[in-house]
Structures are given as structure tokens and as C-alpha cells.
Amino acid sequence: MGRLVCVSNRISLPRKTAAPGGLAVGILTALKRTGGLWFGWGGETIEHEPGDPDIHIREGVTYATIDLRQSEYELYYNGYANDLLWPLFHYFLRGMRYSVEERDAYENVNRLFAHKLVPLLQPQDLIWVHDYHLIPLGRLLREQGVQRPLGFFLHIPFPNIEMLRVLPTYAELLLDLTHYDVVGFQTENDLRAFHSGIEHLFGPEAILPNNRIRVGDRVLRADVFPIGVDVEALQSKSVAAIETDVVRRMIDSLMSRDLMIVVDRLDYSKGLVERFTAYQHFLETYPEHIGRITYIQIAPLSRTDVRAYADIRRALEQAAGRTNGRFADTDWTPIRYLNRNFPHATLCGFLRAANVGLVTPLRDGMNLVAKEFVAAQDPENPGVLILSTLAGAARELSAALLVNPYDTRAVAHAIQTALSMPLSERLERHQSMLQILRRNDIAAWTRRFLEALDEAEGGDSKRVRAAS
Ligand code: ADQ
């Protein structure tokens, strides 16, 4: 198998407090296993033409980072990627804004990525492009003569054609995806939604058996590769972290109260406002828990220069303030709401200490925090996961308490059920979820995707490419 080259919008260079984000966690775990190159934007914006990539090598992984022009970054990242594709793909039409200027910047930045990446490529490379920021990259790499197998993985949901059609350039977007040899999605739902788009453009005959798709004389593979976590690593991290000072202090501060916890990037798709409302409803409906439960919400700020994110931040501060104002006592705060990052190991310790994990996104590609919560639990006395049916993870974690995140009464009831669940039921649910997490762990995700790419090298797409 050739060298793995991962490409993503943003690269997080290894440092003590890792930048939060599921994509970074997934790619880094994959690259640490196989070695290889990670290419992307380094996080700096400049006023002049970007130069050659900066190269750093750490623990067998080569990081190649480029800078972006400030003006283009605004239009491409804040604009097209996060004010258009992100809301559209998460079914939030109200948050979406289309601009031709932003569309052009999206194309230009993808062209820049292709232009800077091509000189770094080696003859045996397998190229794996990540996420919605870089959908056109496959086409642009092919235009620059790249013949190697190209894979694309979408970390977020893929919308059904009836939603996708809202985008004026939806046909180009679908066509761009067909330039890859392997297109990967988190769940069957996303794959079906992609099929609905392909059928709309090319007719039902384009969908072939064995997860293949024919477009003109090309055949590609579109398949489901649910991202997983490193179960053993999370278990040992969480066991070690529980003894650290910071986790001990948090546990001591609970004064033996129940702990409900969740960690999300501060994003409207994560359903935080609805969750705060449900928690307030829980305290109203089950007053016996007043003063006896602490809810810790960790939500580091993200995309702070995108308008919708300032709005959600304000709404949450108000919601937390309302609940705390109404229910807090001199020695108890119902919600501890923290806008900050913690080292991943510390988070694992917090998760292990919790009785309840409340993971209720309004829409989520997968949601790694749900999986991390399950892996971090004490297998002999596990906590209970409450999980949104609208998170990709609900497909695998069906032994969680599944809830509709908009249904505040159902979420409140689930919290009550979780807190009173007998040990035997907690054990049964936890064991069944752990088994699935082990089967679909991060190593399996990487291996399956790379096998698919490797197969593409000798398979249909290559033959078709050579013939064309
Ligand atoms: P995200 O939307 O970023 O990922 P998620 O899957 O929950 O969401 O991953 C977040 C990751 O960041 C987790 O590993 C979490 O532990 C970590 N994290 C969060 N807050 C942190 C903090 N304060 N400090 C340190 N680490 C923190 C996108 C998609 C998801 C999909 C992933 C992976 O939106 O649906 O699951 O990619 O494909």
C-alpha cells in the first residue's frame, strides 16, 4: 500500500491542548497509525500571494501547511463553507446564504490547494481528501494530471436532493464528487441521500450493485465508513485522568451530586439551546433532583467570526443565566457552562466521572463525543448515554436512550430515566455499545477506507481512467 496523504482545510499541529474538532481527531489517529503526509491550511492568513508549504515532521507524520490570503479565507471559509454548505448539509436553511463571489473564492482556494499539493506528491501515494471545504479538489487534482487513487470522506451529513437542490450549483457539487474513486459517508442515510442526487442527475441506472456508481465511462465506489474512536486508548486515558488534580477537584466540587456532562463545539447544530431548555424542564418536572445534580456543559467557541455563532453564544448565555438565576442556591449551581478547551485526556476523565452523557445534536454527521462517553465509562459501573436520533452515532449506539432533541419533555424524561436506571440495565446497554465501538473503531475506519482506495488503484476506476 502506498503512502497516505490526507488533505483537510485546517491542520492542527500537535500541541498540548489539541484544537477541538472531530475531523482533526480522526485524521491524526489515522496518520499516526500509518505514517504519511497531512496537507492543509496552517491557520495563518496573509495579505500577499501564499508561498510554498511549510514542512514539519513529528512522530512519523509530515505536516505540510500553507497560508491563505485573508480576503479569500473570509469568502471561502466563513462564507461558502460555513455560511452555506454547513447549514445546508445540516438541514438549516434559515442559516444559509449564497453568494457568487464566495463560490468563486471556494473554487480558487481549492485550486490553490491542488497547485501547492501536486509538487509534494509521490508516485505511490493514496490521496484522502476530507470534508465539505474541499469537494472540488478531486476534479482540480485530476486537471493537474494526478492519476493516483483519490478518496473523499464527508464528516458531516449529506442532504437529500430535495434539500440539496436549494443550492444553485448543486449539479456541479454532485459532479465534483464523482471525480473521486471512493466517496465515503458516515451513515446509510447519507449514502441514500447521495444516491438521490445521483439518480436525479443521471437516472436510476447510474446506481450499480456493490456500492458502485457509473457516471459516463467512470465507475466509482460510494460507501458507508462510520468513523470510530480508539476504545483502548480512551479507556486508559480516562482511567489515568480520573486521578489527576483537575479531575479530582471537579469531582470533589460535586459534593456527591449526580453529574451530567457534555462537550461540544459551540455550534447551532449541536442543539445546546434546546438542551438547556430541556434541562430546565427536567428541574421543573422532577423537583426532587433540585440541588442533587450538576450539569456541566463544555462548549469551546468555534467559528467566532461567523455571524450565526455570535447569536447562538448570546442565546446560550441567556438560557444558562435564566436556569441558574431561577434554581441556583448559595451552595449549588445547576448548570456550569464553560466556553473553554481542555486537553483531551482531561475531558476523558470528566466523561468517566459522569452518570449521564447528554448528547443531543439537532443534526450531526456522527458525533464522536457520544462514542467517547461510552468508551470512557467504568465498565463495572457505567453511566448512561442519552443520544439524539438525529446524530449519525444513533445508528450504531441504539442501546443509548434515544431522544428527539426538539422534544424537551422527552429529553427531560430521559434524564430522569437515566438517573434512576438500575445497574443491571446500565451494564447491559453499555456492554452492547462497547462491542459495537470495538468493531467499528478508528483503526477499522482507516483500514476500510484505505482498502477501498487501494482497490480503486487496481479496479474499475483505474481501468476506466486509463481507457479515457
Ligand atoms: P465535530 O462537529 O467537531 O466533528 P464531534 O464528532 O463531536 O464533532 O467531535 C469533536 C471532537 O473534539 C471530540 O473528539 C471531542 O472530544 C473533541 N473536543 C470537543 N471539545 C473539546 C475541548 N473543549 N477540548 C478538547 N477536545 C474537545 C465533525 C462532524 C461530526 C463527526 C466528526 C468526525 O460534525 O459529526 O463525528 O467530524 O467525523
XYZ file of C-alpha atoms and ligand atoms in Angstrom:
506
model
C 0.000 0.000 0.000
C 1.313 3.466 -0.901
C 1.948 6.456 1.351
C -1.190 8.013 2.837
C -1.734 11.689 2.026
C -4.577 13.306 3.974
C -5.845 16.698 2.903
C -8.121 18.846 5.033
C -8.935 22.513 5.271
C -7.260 23.000 8.618
C -4.347 21.166 10.126
C -3.785 21.011 13.826
C -0.106 20.713 14.551
C 0.453 18.620 17.646
C 0.488 20.733 20.767
C -0.524 20.280 24.339
C -4.135 21.379 24.131
C -5.399 19.945 20.878
C -7.816 22.118 18.926
C -11.236 20.542 19.311
C -12.853 19.008 16.275
C -13.757 15.516 15.262
C -12.123 15.727 11.868
C -8.704 16.505 13.353
C -9.053 13.706 15.897
C -9.943 11.224 13.123
C -7.205 12.204 10.678
C -4.471 12.343 13.256
C -5.321 8.933 14.637
C -5.324 7.529 11.091
C -1.983 9.130 10.192
C -0.289 8.111 13.429
C -1.119 4.508 12.584
C 0.122 4.532 9.002
C 2.576 7.452 8.817
C 2.275 9.788 5.845
C 1.561 13.371 4.929
C -1.115 15.781 6.182
C -1.618 18.775 3.915
C -3.792 21.808 4.621
C -4.130 25.346 5.849
C -1.931 26.100 8.873
C -4.269 28.693 10.390
C -2.394 31.871 9.279
C -3.884 34.456 6.950
C -1.656 36.812 4.962
C -2.053 39.828 2.676
C 0.206 38.608 -0.160
C 0.425 35.616 -2.512
C 0.854 32.357 -0.482
C 4.324 30.789 -0.786
C 5.474 27.154 -0.649
C 4.128 24.913 2.123
C 5.931 24.799 5.491
C 7.017 21.290 6.356
C 7.242 19.846 9.891
C 7.849 16.215 10.756
C 6.641 14.837 14.097
C 6.279 11.230 15.200
C 6.366 9.818 11.671
C 3.786 12.262 10.305
C 4.784 15.024 7.867
C 2.704 18.188 8.175
C 2.661 20.488 5.144
C 0.857 23.751 5.827
C 0.002 26.648 3.570
C -1.209 30.172 4.327
C -4.331 31.716 2.817
C -4.992 35.293 1.802
C -7.202 36.995 4.400
C -9.726 38.187 1.795
C -10.076 34.729 0.252
C -10.244 32.973 3.586
C -13.211 35.140 4.603
C -15.148 34.291 1.458
C -14.170 30.659 1.193
C -14.191 29.555 4.844
C -16.520 31.892 6.746
C -18.643 32.408 3.665
C -19.102 29.460 1.323
C -18.051 26.631 3.631
C -19.639 27.771 6.883
C -22.447 30.136 5.883
C -23.643 27.972 3.024
C -22.510 24.337 2.918
C -22.523 23.708 6.681
C -26.124 24.921 7.278
C -27.404 23.369 4.028
C -25.877 19.958 4.767
C -27.303 20.100 8.320
C -30.784 20.999 7.014
C -30.722 24.546 8.474
C -31.933 26.555 5.528
C -32.562 29.614 7.654
C -28.852 29.960 8.365
C -27.823 29.664 4.740
C -26.592 32.434 2.407
C -25.468 32.028 -1.223
C -23.053 34.414 -2.929
C -21.351 34.006 -6.305
C -18.271 35.802 -5.000
C -17.965 33.230 -2.206
C -18.493 30.400 -4.667
C -15.594 31.747 -6.764
C -13.356 32.019 -3.714
C -14.226 28.402 -2.829
C -13.106 27.283 -6.285
C -9.948 29.445 -6.120
C -8.851 28.177 -2.718
C -9.414 24.589 -3.850
C -7.308 25.349 -6.953
C -4.587 26.758 -4.710
C -4.677 23.583 -2.596
C -4.264 21.465 -5.758
C -1.461 23.651 -7.058
C 0.524 23.524 -3.790
C -0.113 19.830 -3.148
C 0.882 18.398 -6.546
C 4.658 19.054 -6.158
C 4.642 17.156 -2.842
C 3.059 14.001 -4.263
C 4.993 10.771 -4.807
C 4.213 8.056 -7.354
C 2.710 5.558 -4.861
C 0.524 7.960 -2.849
C -3.072 7.278 -1.852
C -4.833 10.627 -1.526
C -7.617 11.034 1.000
C -9.470 14.359 0.968
C -11.590 15.322 3.981
C -14.829 17.206 4.239
C -17.033 19.818 2.668
C -14.403 22.557 2.358
C -12.613 20.578 -0.348
C -15.270 18.916 -2.526
C -13.860 20.300 -5.847
C -10.277 19.298 -5.019
C -10.524 15.883 -6.720
C -11.519 17.434 -10.051
C -8.779 20.068 -9.756
C -6.116 17.457 -8.947
C -7.181 15.431 -11.980
C -6.951 18.589 -14.092
C -3.357 18.912 -12.911
C -2.633 15.391 -14.138
C -2.853 13.443 -10.863
C -3.549 9.785 -11.710
C -3.341 8.276 -8.217
C -6.460 6.962 -6.431
C -8.440 9.778 -4.872
C -10.770 9.323 -1.923
C -13.158 11.750 -0.274
C -14.777 11.417 3.132
C -17.641 13.617 4.262
C -17.610 14.078 8.039
C -20.970 15.859 8.118
C -24.394 14.702 6.876
C -25.181 14.677 3.153
C -28.552 16.234 2.313
C -31.263 14.612 0.257
C -31.665 16.008 -3.264
C -34.807 17.933 -2.263
C -32.668 19.910 0.170
C -29.526 19.982 -1.979
C -31.457 21.445 -4.921
C -31.730 24.705 -2.988
C -28.082 25.263 -3.905
C -27.858 26.937 -7.317
C -24.714 24.927 -8.127
C -25.920 21.580 -6.760
C -25.238 19.771 -10.043
C -21.602 20.907 -10.075
C -21.221 19.808 -6.460
C -22.552 16.330 -7.245
C -20.398 16.088 -10.351
C -17.333 17.140 -8.366
C -17.904 14.233 -6.004
C -17.889 11.815 -8.924
C -14.265 12.717 -9.743
C -13.135 10.699 -6.734
C -12.584 6.933 -6.844
C -14.061 6.426 -3.389
C -16.646 8.671 -1.732
C -17.289 7.856 1.906
C -20.198 8.813 4.167
C -20.869 8.356 7.872
C -24.215 6.520 7.604
C -26.570 4.692 5.251
C -28.850 7.748 5.350
C -26.122 9.937 3.897
C -25.353 7.379 1.208
C -29.030 7.166 0.294
C -29.193 10.952 0.098
C -26.193 10.926 -2.265
C -27.913 8.288 -4.384
C -30.976 10.537 -4.566
C -28.777 13.258 -6.074
C -27.046 10.905 -8.498
C -30.400 9.496 -9.625
C -31.743 12.985 -10.124
C -28.804 13.897 -12.395
C -28.101 10.633 -14.205
C -31.150 8.425 -13.732
C -31.545 5.255 -11.627
C -29.299 3.224 -13.955
C -26.293 5.146 -12.561
C -26.650 3.270 -9.244
C -24.906 -0.098 -9.661
C -24.768 -3.049 -7.247
C -21.939 -3.302 -4.683
C -21.972 0.387 -3.851
C -20.753 1.388 -7.266
C -21.888 4.366 -9.303
C -21.464 4.833 -13.030
C -21.101 8.313 -14.457
C -20.283 8.344 -18.162
C -17.434 5.867 -18.565
C -16.272 6.132 -14.943
C -17.219 3.800 -12.115
C -16.655 4.918 -8.542
C -17.411 3.493 -5.148
C -19.751 5.365 -2.802
C -19.996 3.649 0.554
C -20.514 3.972 4.291
C -17.476 4.234 6.592
C -18.697 5.210 10.082
C -15.888 6.972 11.918
C -14.989 5.402 15.246
C -12.815 6.009 18.273
C -9.764 4.336 19.755
C -11.551 2.432 22.515
C -8.486 1.091 24.362
C -6.710 4.462 24.287
C -9.808 6.251 25.600
C -10.216 3.705 28.361
C -6.652 4.036 29.593
C -6.685 7.826 29.175
C -9.846 8.148 31.222
C -8.613 5.803 33.974
C -5.382 7.814 34.254
C -7.150 11.173 34.084
C -9.563 10.410 36.899
C -6.613 10.580 39.307
C -5.334 13.935 38.063
C -5.661 17.075 40.100
C -8.033 18.874 37.776
C -10.485 15.958 37.519
C -10.266 15.237 41.265
C -11.071 18.867 42.044
C -14.070 18.758 39.718
C -15.341 15.554 41.379
C -14.814 16.974 44.888
C -16.719 20.097 43.933
C -19.796 17.992 43.109
C -20.189 17.107 46.807
C -21.537 13.653 45.820
C -24.184 15.063 43.488
C -25.002 13.329 40.214
C -23.035 14.610 37.240
C -24.432 15.103 33.758
C -21.901 16.244 31.198
C -21.496 17.033 27.552
C -18.773 18.514 25.387
C -19.491 20.142 22.026
C -18.046 22.808 19.813
C -20.307 25.814 20.241
C -22.400 25.318 17.123
C -26.114 25.720 16.438
C -26.280 22.173 15.019
C -25.360 20.770 18.427
C -28.746 21.724 19.926
C -27.449 23.469 23.025
C -30.320 25.919 23.403
C -32.879 23.113 23.145
C -30.804 21.076 25.626
C -30.726 23.898 28.172
C -34.486 24.260 27.808
C -34.960 20.513 28.328
C -32.806 20.625 31.460
C -34.875 23.457 32.861
C -37.979 21.406 32.070
C -36.391 18.466 33.903
C -35.811 20.538 37.057
C -39.397 21.800 36.910
C -40.913 18.362 36.344
C -38.714 16.356 38.716
C -38.007 18.805 41.556
C -36.583 16.022 43.713
C -33.357 16.497 41.697
C -33.026 20.185 42.537
C -29.736 20.597 44.355
C -28.789 16.979 43.609
C -27.484 17.111 40.042
C -24.848 19.225 38.322
C -24.882 19.679 34.570
C -21.503 20.627 33.094
C -21.642 21.917 29.540
C -18.235 22.391 27.950
C -18.544 24.316 24.706
C -15.385 25.956 23.383
C -16.068 28.797 20.978
C -15.751 27.957 17.307
C -16.002 29.977 14.076
C -16.225 33.154 16.121
C -16.273 35.404 13.046
C -19.351 33.738 11.530
C -22.489 35.755 12.437
C -24.740 32.838 13.404
C -22.196 31.753 16.016
C -22.320 35.066 17.890
C -26.131 34.711 18.008
C -26.031 31.204 19.459
C -23.498 32.284 22.043
C -25.769 35.061 23.261
C -28.801 32.761 23.337
C -26.929 30.218 25.448
C -25.606 32.710 27.939
C -29.164 33.913 28.440
C -30.564 30.381 28.763
C -27.911 29.295 31.304
C -28.389 32.554 33.202
C -32.165 32.023 33.337
C -31.923 28.477 34.718
C -29.190 29.359 37.193
C -30.983 32.535 38.264
C -34.146 30.603 38.945
C -32.818 27.432 40.576
C -29.337 28.111 41.989
C -28.706 28.149 45.694
C -25.845 29.535 47.721
C -24.065 26.177 47.517
C -25.333 24.851 44.167
C -25.241 25.930 40.532
C -27.490 23.821 38.252
C -25.534 24.498 35.010
C -21.821 25.056 34.809
C -21.326 26.440 31.353
C -17.689 26.649 30.227
C -16.500 28.182 26.942
C -13.034 26.718 27.013
C -10.790 23.950 25.752
C -9.397 21.194 27.890
C -6.703 18.673 26.996
C -8.424 15.640 25.536
C -7.210 13.454 28.422
C -8.856 15.755 30.969
C -12.115 15.581 29.033
C -11.926 11.798 29.162
C -11.581 11.996 32.942
C -14.644 14.265 33.145
C -16.634 11.886 30.943
C -15.702 8.911 33.101
C -16.849 10.705 36.229
C -20.316 11.415 34.779
C -23.523 9.482 35.495
C -25.191 10.814 32.362
C -23.894 11.932 28.952
C -26.443 14.189 27.260
C -25.563 14.296 23.564
C -28.476 15.853 21.718
C -27.435 17.496 18.431
C -30.181 18.672 16.083
C -28.210 17.063 13.274
C -24.719 15.545 13.319
C -22.662 13.544 10.822
C -21.577 11.124 13.552
C -20.734 12.736 16.923
C -17.567 11.390 18.444
C -18.311 12.712 21.913
C -21.143 10.171 22.232
C -18.693 7.384 21.389
C -16.013 8.820 23.671
C -18.507 8.958 26.541
C -19.296 5.249 26.183
C -15.632 4.248 25.854
C -14.595 6.340 28.869
C -17.122 4.813 31.294
C -16.175 2.470 34.111
C -17.295 -0.901 32.644
C -18.333 -2.099 36.111
C -20.465 0.904 36.943
C -21.195 2.695 33.672
C -23.097 5.920 33.207
C -25.981 6.284 30.755
C -25.821 7.888 27.326
C -28.788 9.960 26.142
C -28.404 10.384 22.400
C -30.229 12.290 19.684
C -31.836 10.188 16.979
C -30.554 12.845 14.544
C -26.876 12.105 15.235
C -25.182 9.625 12.897
C -23.948 7.781 16.003
C -27.530 6.752 16.842
C -27.357 4.161 14.034
C -24.705 2.217 15.918
C -25.471 3.235 19.517
C -29.041 2.059 19.552
C -28.633 0.876 23.158
C -28.417 4.505 24.298
C -31.592 6.271 25.476
C -32.572 7.708 22.106
C -34.447 11.016 22.056
C -35.680 13.607 19.627
C -33.654 16.682 20.648
C -36.546 19.067 19.875
C -38.848 17.209 22.262
C -37.924 18.868 25.547
C -40.384 16.767 27.527
C -38.903 13.518 26.170
C -35.349 14.707 26.890
C -36.323 15.679 30.452
C -37.914 12.263 30.905
C -34.785 10.545 29.547
C -32.630 12.371 32.119
C -34.937 11.110 34.844
C -34.810 7.547 33.420
C -31.010 7.672 33.175
C -30.601 8.812 36.771
C -32.792 6.039 38.103
C -31.614 3.217 35.830
C -30.602 0.054 37.739
C -27.032 -1.186 37.426
C -28.067 -4.355 35.547
C -29.677 -2.324 32.744
C -26.783 0.129 32.619
C -24.334 -2.769 32.287
C -26.346 -4.416 29.543
C -26.663 -1.241 27.479
C -23.034 -0.299 27.988
C -21.674 -3.714 27.020
C -23.710 -3.812 23.870
C -22.493 -0.347 22.808
C -18.896 -1.112 23.695
C -18.979 -4.181 21.487
C -20.061 -2.086 18.518
C -17.480 0.596 19.272
C -14.748 -2.033 19.297
C -15.885 -3.489 15.995
C -16.100 -0.086 14.273
C -13.158 1.601 15.940
C -10.896 4.221 14.424
C -8.467 1.574 13.142
C -11.319 -0.170 11.308
C -12.397 3.168 9.778
C -8.907 3.878 8.471
C -8.315 0.331 7.299
C -11.613 0.034 5.452
C -11.214 3.360 3.696
C -7.612 2.674 2.690
C -8.514 -0.786 1.431
C -11.205 0.781 -0.705
C -8.702 3.286 -2.092
C -6.126 0.595 -2.700
C -8.723 -1.465 -4.521
C -9.547 1.553 -6.666
C -5.959 1.513 -7.841
C -6.302 -1.877 -9.455
C -10.027 -1.775 -10.023
C -12.755 -0.193 -12.069
C -11.850 3.440 -11.787
C -8.266 2.931 -12.894
C -9.255 0.866 -15.898
C -11.765 3.479 -16.885
C -9.254 6.293 -16.344
C -6.626 4.538 -18.422
C -9.121 3.955 -21.206
C -10.265 7.585 -21.283
P -17.405 17.902 15.241
O -18.618 18.618 14.794
O -16.264 18.728 15.677
O -16.907 16.878 14.122
P -17.540 15.609 17.212
O -17.711 14.409 16.376
O -18.324 15.576 18.459
O -17.913 16.964 16.465
O -16.014 15.730 17.584
C -15.497 16.650 18.483
C -14.119 16.168 18.962
O -13.428 17.265 19.563
C -14.226 15.091 20.025
O -13.173 14.186 19.874
C -14.090 15.872 21.326
O -13.578 15.115 22.401
C -13.134 16.966 20.915
N -13.413 18.161 21.719
C -14.564 18.811 21.791
N -14.451 19.833 22.669
C -13.209 19.810 23.136
C -12.471 20.598 24.085
N -13.040 21.589 24.752
N -11.183 20.298 24.278
C -10.602 19.275 23.627
N -11.255 18.484 22.753
C -12.520 18.745 22.502
C -17.234 16.622 12.756
C -18.698 16.271 12.492
C -19.123 15.115 13.393
C -18.202 13.914 13.173
C -16.737 14.333 13.278
C -15.793 13.210 12.882
O -19.528 17.405 12.710
O -20.454 14.729 13.122
O -18.432 12.948 14.176
O -16.457 15.450 12.431
O -16.081 12.715 11.617
